[in-house]
């Protein structure tokens, strides 16, 4: 049974076959039940009529027997010699004649009554008790006897406990001188005649009084069934029902009762006794389906099940086979095979439509996969490989070189060179000529790099922003410097774009494997260090040298210490309040991290945050800050302080595709809503990889986080681009805010930024507010929020609640906001 249930659960084909066969069996059962119901209804309609006819046949048989007795009695009454014997009261002759004549016609009881209905002679016994019957049959009583009619009548009466049919005729000479009584015993012949004529069962019941039970005298039925009928309480009614249903040993019997003794007969009949004839027929037998019909239905059911089984199996196969093919196709899609088309695509039915939908999905997924791969490994602006593909290529080149070095032994060791360059003055060009012009410039730079540096097997990539890299798979330091010189020479020639002539330069850093690094990641890092050093020194192109990275050991030690700082709880969360310029209320705070070093004391952020961003450890710091901020937000919320906490995100955070899932897990862990946070992103972080950054920001915004552009105005983005991002807030850089009271141009920049941001539906936060005058200027410009030392410096998160309470206590209806600020 369990295996059958598992088969039903796992096999659609088995369920289809079972459904078809089940429906067929239901139809067959309903049909069989309908036949049974129809036969039952027909039987209950027709059987009463048959029983009525049977009762009339019974009465007719009794009438025929009575007529035979009457004819015999009349023949005896008309015999001259018998009449003389009656007149002469010759008892011997009378007795002989009665016996001979009764034997001749088959009468079992023959008697002679006088004109006064007194018994004179008889051939049977116990006829003395039939006086009332004789009186009834003669039709006379009392003084009317001498004038009685001569019509002979038949009557059934009990004699010695047995039913008899009697007739009585007068003896006239010419007046009535006596009566001849003749009677037949009602026996099995009557039952046989009844069955032969009406094909019905007949049962004769008798009893002497109402107090006595009915007794079966004779029956064509089984004696046990007849006994069951006798147990029924048959009562005389004015009009006997055409059919009475009686349950006999679990079988329904239709019965028509007929009283054969008249109610007026004296004696036992008047006391409730008498003779009752039951004409009956089995209702169950009448409604029973004939054997040949049962056999026919069984054959039809078996054949139908076979045909339905074959048909349903064929149908199920037609349905499930394409589904199996589609399942196999789905497995291929899951395994990454997007080239094999669907097999059932040519069908026009629902399965074909499903296959066509699968085919469209395959084509769409294949196209999306190609697009994803392109986005993952190619720069969408320049068409060059991106950072991910470049890193993979460097690793592959180093691996090949290592293998070749191992196979060549002491021969000339292969070398791999990496060049990294960062454009000079690109931010200025982008700010002056706009974002679109900056894109055109990057594309022209990419073309020039490809023309100047690429040999067969080499690779040029754009790492992000205005940073490019070149891989020389078979290049040493000499070749790297030669390529760097060609690039510098090419940049000496100005670029002509849209009637603008742009002079471009670049800081170029170089590093070679195995001279400068042991693996690919270290090689890229060394080249990047050389590039930053070249930018700082304005040296053009610079080969990596340990002397320019003297802090490498210190850097390695710092990374180890930072990891210990996270594990040993050396980091501290600080909060700097953000106030509403219109109400003066605390509406938020920026979450900042401080490092309480066990030996060096409180380490300034500038000594480890840039390093964390460079090494990628900034992701660990971001998650630490976010979790600590979530934990403190719960505590502040429990104290009734409803604020929004701002957390800074770096470039590496935005490029982490798993960042939304990580944040979501921490929100669930601490039961904090995403709306409790505002995530601050710098313009430069967004512009390093705009597509990936925008995708991450859209996912974070969809989760409910507020997004803010930090240090707005210092990057090389534009509002035209920023309006496409799902940001909620702009944070004006403090360099403009601090000097707006002394520099009219900075004040105009602040005013324009506020107006533009409000037109875009964004909230504006000014950071770097350090005096009441700047506060009032910002309030007059309808800036939304302010942050700075004038209201509160960054403070340990544990003290923020007390500071907030003190701030609220200083503010009262009698003290204006400026005065409160001055007091604070």
PDB file of C-alpha atoms in Angstrom, residues 296-423:
ATOM      1  CA  UNK A 296     -23.178  -8.674 -19.420  1.00  0.00           C
ATOM      2  CA  UNK A 297     -22.418  -5.739 -17.098  1.00  0.00           C
ATOM      3  CA  UNK A 298     -19.352  -7.532 -15.770  1.00  0.00           C
ATOM      4  CA  UNK A 299     -18.078  -8.181 -19.283  1.00  0.00           C
ATOM      5  CA  UNK A 300     -18.745  -4.568 -20.278  1.00  0.00           C
ATOM      6  CA  UNK A 301     -16.930  -3.317 -17.140  1.00  0.00           C
ATOM      7  CA  UNK A 302     -13.908  -5.532 -17.745  1.00  0.00           C
ATOM      8  CA  UNK A 303     -13.697  -4.534 -21.423  1.00  0.00           C
ATOM      9  CA  UNK A 304     -14.188  -0.867 -20.528  1.00  0.00           C
ATOM     10  CA  UNK A 305     -11.445  -1.029 -17.887  1.00  0.00           C
ATOM     11  CA  UNK A 306      -9.124  -2.638 -20.412  1.00  0.00           C
ATOM     12  CA  UNK A 307      -9.909  -0.039 -23.086  1.00  0.00           C
ATOM     13  CA  UNK A 308      -9.738   2.836 -20.624  1.00  0.00           C
ATOM     14  CA  UNK A 309      -6.495   1.481 -19.192  1.00  0.00           C
ATOM     15  CA  UNK A 310      -4.928   1.312 -22.646  1.00  0.00           C
ATOM     16  CA  UNK A 311      -6.338   4.701 -23.626  1.00  0.00           C
ATOM     17  CA  UNK A 312      -5.328   6.388 -20.397  1.00  0.00           C
ATOM     18  CA  UNK A 313      -1.841   4.858 -20.569  1.00  0.00           C
ATOM     19  CA  UNK A 314      -1.479   6.174 -24.106  1.00  0.00           C
ATOM     20  CA  UNK A 315      -2.797   9.598 -23.085  1.00  0.00           C
ATOM     21  CA  UNK A 316      -0.582   9.690 -20.003  1.00  0.00           C
ATOM     22  CA  UNK A 317       2.398   8.770 -22.150  1.00  0.00           C
ATOM     23  CA  UNK A 318       1.541  11.554 -24.597  1.00  0.00           C
ATOM     24  CA  UNK A 319       1.348  14.000 -21.679  1.00  0.00           C
ATOM     25  CA  UNK A 320       4.269  12.855 -19.551  1.00  0.00           C
ATOM     26  CA  UNK A 321       6.804  12.111 -22.288  1.00  0.00           C
ATOM     27  CA  UNK A 322       7.059  15.775 -23.346  1.00  0.00           C
ATOM     28  CA  UNK A 323       7.193  16.718 -19.677  1.00  0.00           C
ATOM     29  CA  UNK A 324      10.123  14.344 -19.188  1.00  0.00           C
ATOM     30  CA  UNK A 325      11.850  16.008 -22.117  1.00  0.00           C
ATOM     31  CA  UNK A 326      11.111  19.437 -20.652  1.00  0.00           C
ATOM     32  CA  UNK A 327      12.434  18.300 -17.265  1.00  0.00           C
ATOM     33  CA  UNK A 328      15.608  17.080 -18.955  1.00  0.00           C
ATOM     34  CA  UNK A 329      15.841  20.420 -20.746  1.00  0.00           C
ATOM     35  CA  UNK A 330      15.399  22.241 -17.417  1.00  0.00           C
ATOM     36  CA  UNK A 331      18.199  20.118 -15.947  1.00  0.00           C
ATOM     37  CA  UNK A 332      20.400  21.096 -18.877  1.00  0.00           C
ATOM     38  CA  UNK A 333      19.578  24.741 -18.256  1.00  0.00           C
ATOM     39  CA  UNK A 334      20.395  24.277 -14.584  1.00  0.00           C
ATOM     40  CA  UNK A 335      23.713  22.706 -15.571  1.00  0.00           C
ATOM     41  CA  UNK A 336      24.527  25.707 -17.754  1.00  0.00           C
ATOM     42  CA  UNK A 337      23.725  24.239 -21.189  1.00  0.00           C
ATOM     43  CA  UNK A 338      21.921  27.051 -23.003  1.00  0.00           C
ATOM     44  CA  UNK A 339      22.650  25.836 -26.543  1.00  0.00           C
ATOM     45  CA  UNK A 340      20.391  22.770 -26.882  1.00  0.00           C
ATOM     46  CA  UNK A 341      16.877  23.749 -28.074  1.00  0.00           C
ATOM     47  CA  UNK A 342      13.637  22.222 -26.746  1.00  0.00           C
ATOM     48  CA  UNK A 343      12.452  18.952 -28.378  1.00  0.00           C
ATOM     49  CA  UNK A 344       8.680  19.605 -28.167  1.00  0.00           C
ATOM     50  CA  UNK A 345       8.742  23.101 -29.604  1.00  0.00           C
ATOM     51  CA  UNK A 346       6.928  22.080 -32.826  1.00  0.00           C
ATOM     52  CA  UNK A 347       3.788  20.886 -30.997  1.00  0.00           C
ATOM     53  CA  UNK A 348       0.864  23.305 -31.059  1.00  0.00           C
ATOM     54  CA  UNK A 349      -0.970  22.040 -27.964  1.00  0.00           C
ATOM     55  CA  UNK A 350      -0.528  23.158 -24.359  1.00  0.00           C
ATOM     56  CA  UNK A 351       2.638  21.056 -24.022  1.00  0.00           C
ATOM     57  CA  UNK A 352       3.988  22.709 -27.133  1.00  0.00           C
ATOM     58  CA  UNK A 353       3.170  26.127 -25.694  1.00  0.00           C
ATOM     59  CA  UNK A 354       5.021  25.170 -22.518  1.00  0.00           C
ATOM     60  CA  UNK A 355       7.975  23.992 -24.599  1.00  0.00           C
ATOM     61  CA  UNK A 356       7.935  27.267 -26.537  1.00  0.00           C
ATOM     62  CA  UNK A 357       7.911  29.165 -23.230  1.00  0.00           C
ATOM     63  CA  UNK A 358      10.899  27.067 -22.107  1.00  0.00           C
ATOM     64  CA  UNK A 359      12.628  27.833 -25.384  1.00  0.00           C
ATOM     65  CA  UNK A 360      12.023  31.554 -24.959  1.00  0.00           C
ATOM     66  CA  UNK A 361      13.318  31.270 -21.400  1.00  0.00           C
ATOM     67  CA  UNK A 362      16.414  29.402 -22.639  1.00  0.00           C
ATOM     68  CA  UNK A 363      17.153  32.089 -25.201  1.00  0.00           C
ATOM     69  CA  UNK A 364      16.476  34.847 -22.662  1.00  0.00           C
ATOM     70  CA  UNK A 365      18.592  33.216 -19.941  1.00  0.00           C
ATOM     71  CA  UNK A 366      21.374  32.605 -22.439  1.00  0.00           C
ATOM     72  CA  UNK A 367      21.295  36.243 -23.463  1.00  0.00           C
ATOM     73  CA  UNK A 368      21.193  37.348 -19.835  1.00  0.00           C
ATOM     74  CA  UNK A 369      24.067  35.039 -18.990  1.00  0.00           C
ATOM     75  CA  UNK A 370      26.109  36.516 -21.814  1.00  0.00           C
ATOM     76  CA  UNK A 371      25.192  39.980 -20.608  1.00  0.00           C
ATOM     77  CA  UNK A 372      26.074  39.103 -17.004  1.00  0.00           C
ATOM     78  CA  UNK A 373      29.376  37.638 -18.078  1.00  0.00           C
ATOM     79  CA  UNK A 374      30.006  40.737 -20.105  1.00  0.00           C
ATOM     80  CA  UNK A 375      29.183  42.973 -17.143  1.00  0.00           C
ATOM     81  CA  UNK A 376      31.227  40.782 -14.821  1.00  0.00           C
ATOM     82  CA  UNK A 377      34.347  40.734 -16.961  1.00  0.00           C
ATOM     83  CA  UNK A 378      34.076  43.684 -19.348  1.00  0.00           C
ATOM     84  CA  UNK A 379      33.909  47.406 -18.865  1.00  0.00           C
ATOM     85  CA  UNK A 380      30.657  48.618 -20.415  1.00  0.00           C
ATOM     86  CA  UNK A 381      32.018  52.062 -21.298  1.00  0.00           C
ATOM     87  CA  UNK A 382      35.287  51.242 -23.034  1.00  0.00           C
ATOM     88  CA  UNK A 383      34.721  47.621 -23.984  1.00  0.00           C
ATOM     89  CA  UNK A 384      37.985  46.690 -22.249  1.00  0.00           C
ATOM     90  CA  UNK A 385      38.357  43.885 -19.688  1.00  0.00           C
ATOM     91  CA  UNK A 386      37.493  45.044 -16.176  1.00  0.00           C
ATOM     92  CA  UNK A 387      39.277  44.526 -12.862  1.00  0.00           C
ATOM     93  CA  UNK A 388      37.933  40.988 -12.348  1.00  0.00           C
ATOM     94  CA  UNK A 389      39.057  39.759 -15.769  1.00  0.00           C
ATOM     95  CA  UNK A 390      42.386  41.531 -15.412  1.00  0.00           C
ATOM     96  CA  UNK A 391      43.067  39.850 -12.056  1.00  0.00           C
ATOM     97  CA  UNK A 392      42.189  36.430 -13.531  1.00  0.00           C
ATOM     98  CA  UNK A 393      44.456  37.093 -16.501  1.00  0.00           C
ATOM     99  CA  UNK A 394      47.391  38.070 -14.239  1.00  0.00           C
ATOM    100  CA  UNK A 395      46.904  34.951 -12.149  1.00  0.00           C
ATOM    101  CA  UNK A 396      46.807  32.769 -15.258  1.00  0.00           C
ATOM    102  CA  UNK A 397      49.929  34.434 -16.680  1.00  0.00           C
ATOM    103  CA  UNK A 398      51.830  33.965 -13.403  1.00  0.00           C
ATOM    104  CA  UNK A 399      50.709  30.326 -13.194  1.00  0.00           C
ATOM    105  CA  UNK A 400      51.926  29.653 -16.750  1.00  0.00           C
ATOM    106  CA  UNK A 401      55.231  31.384 -16.023  1.00  0.00           C
ATOM    107  CA  UNK A 402      55.699  29.369 -12.826  1.00  0.00           C
ATOM    108  CA  UNK A 403      55.058  26.131 -14.663  1.00  0.00           C
ATOM    109  CA  UNK A 404      57.455  27.098 -17.422  1.00  0.00           C
ATOM    110  CA  UNK A 405      60.121  28.110 -14.879  1.00  0.00           C
ATOM    111  CA  UNK A 406      59.738  24.753 -13.144  1.00  0.00           C
ATOM    112  CA  UNK A 407      60.106  22.853 -16.428  1.00  0.00           C
ATOM    113  CA  UNK A 408      63.053  24.925 -17.729  1.00  0.00           C
ATOM    114  CA  UNK A 409      65.084  24.469 -14.548  1.00  0.00           C
ATOM    115  CA  UNK A 410      68.137  26.722 -14.447  1.00  0.00           C
ATOM    116  CA  UNK A 411      67.385  28.326 -17.792  1.00  0.00           C
ATOM    117  CA  UNK A 412      66.254  31.887 -18.365  1.00  0.00           C
ATOM    118  CA  UNK A 413      63.357  32.507 -15.998  1.00  0.00           C
ATOM    119  CA  UNK A 414      60.178  33.899 -17.604  1.00  0.00           C
ATOM    120  CA  UNK A 415      58.832  37.208 -16.393  1.00  0.00           C
ATOM    121  CA  UNK A 416      55.380  38.815 -16.187  1.00  0.00           C
ATOM    122  CA  UNK A 417      54.979  42.608 -16.020  1.00  0.00           C
ATOM    123  CA  UNK A 418      52.008  44.711 -14.897  1.00  0.00           C
ATOM    124  CA  UNK A 419      51.603  48.430 -15.605  1.00  0.00           C
ATOM    125  CA  UNK A 420      48.971  50.486 -13.810  1.00  0.00           C
ATOM    126  CA  UNK A 421      48.191  54.099 -14.639  1.00  0.00           C
ATOM    127  CA  UNK A 422      45.915  56.790 -13.269  1.00  0.00           C
ATOM    128  CA  UNK A 423      45.032  59.816 -15.411  1.00  0.00           C
TER     129      UNK A 423
END
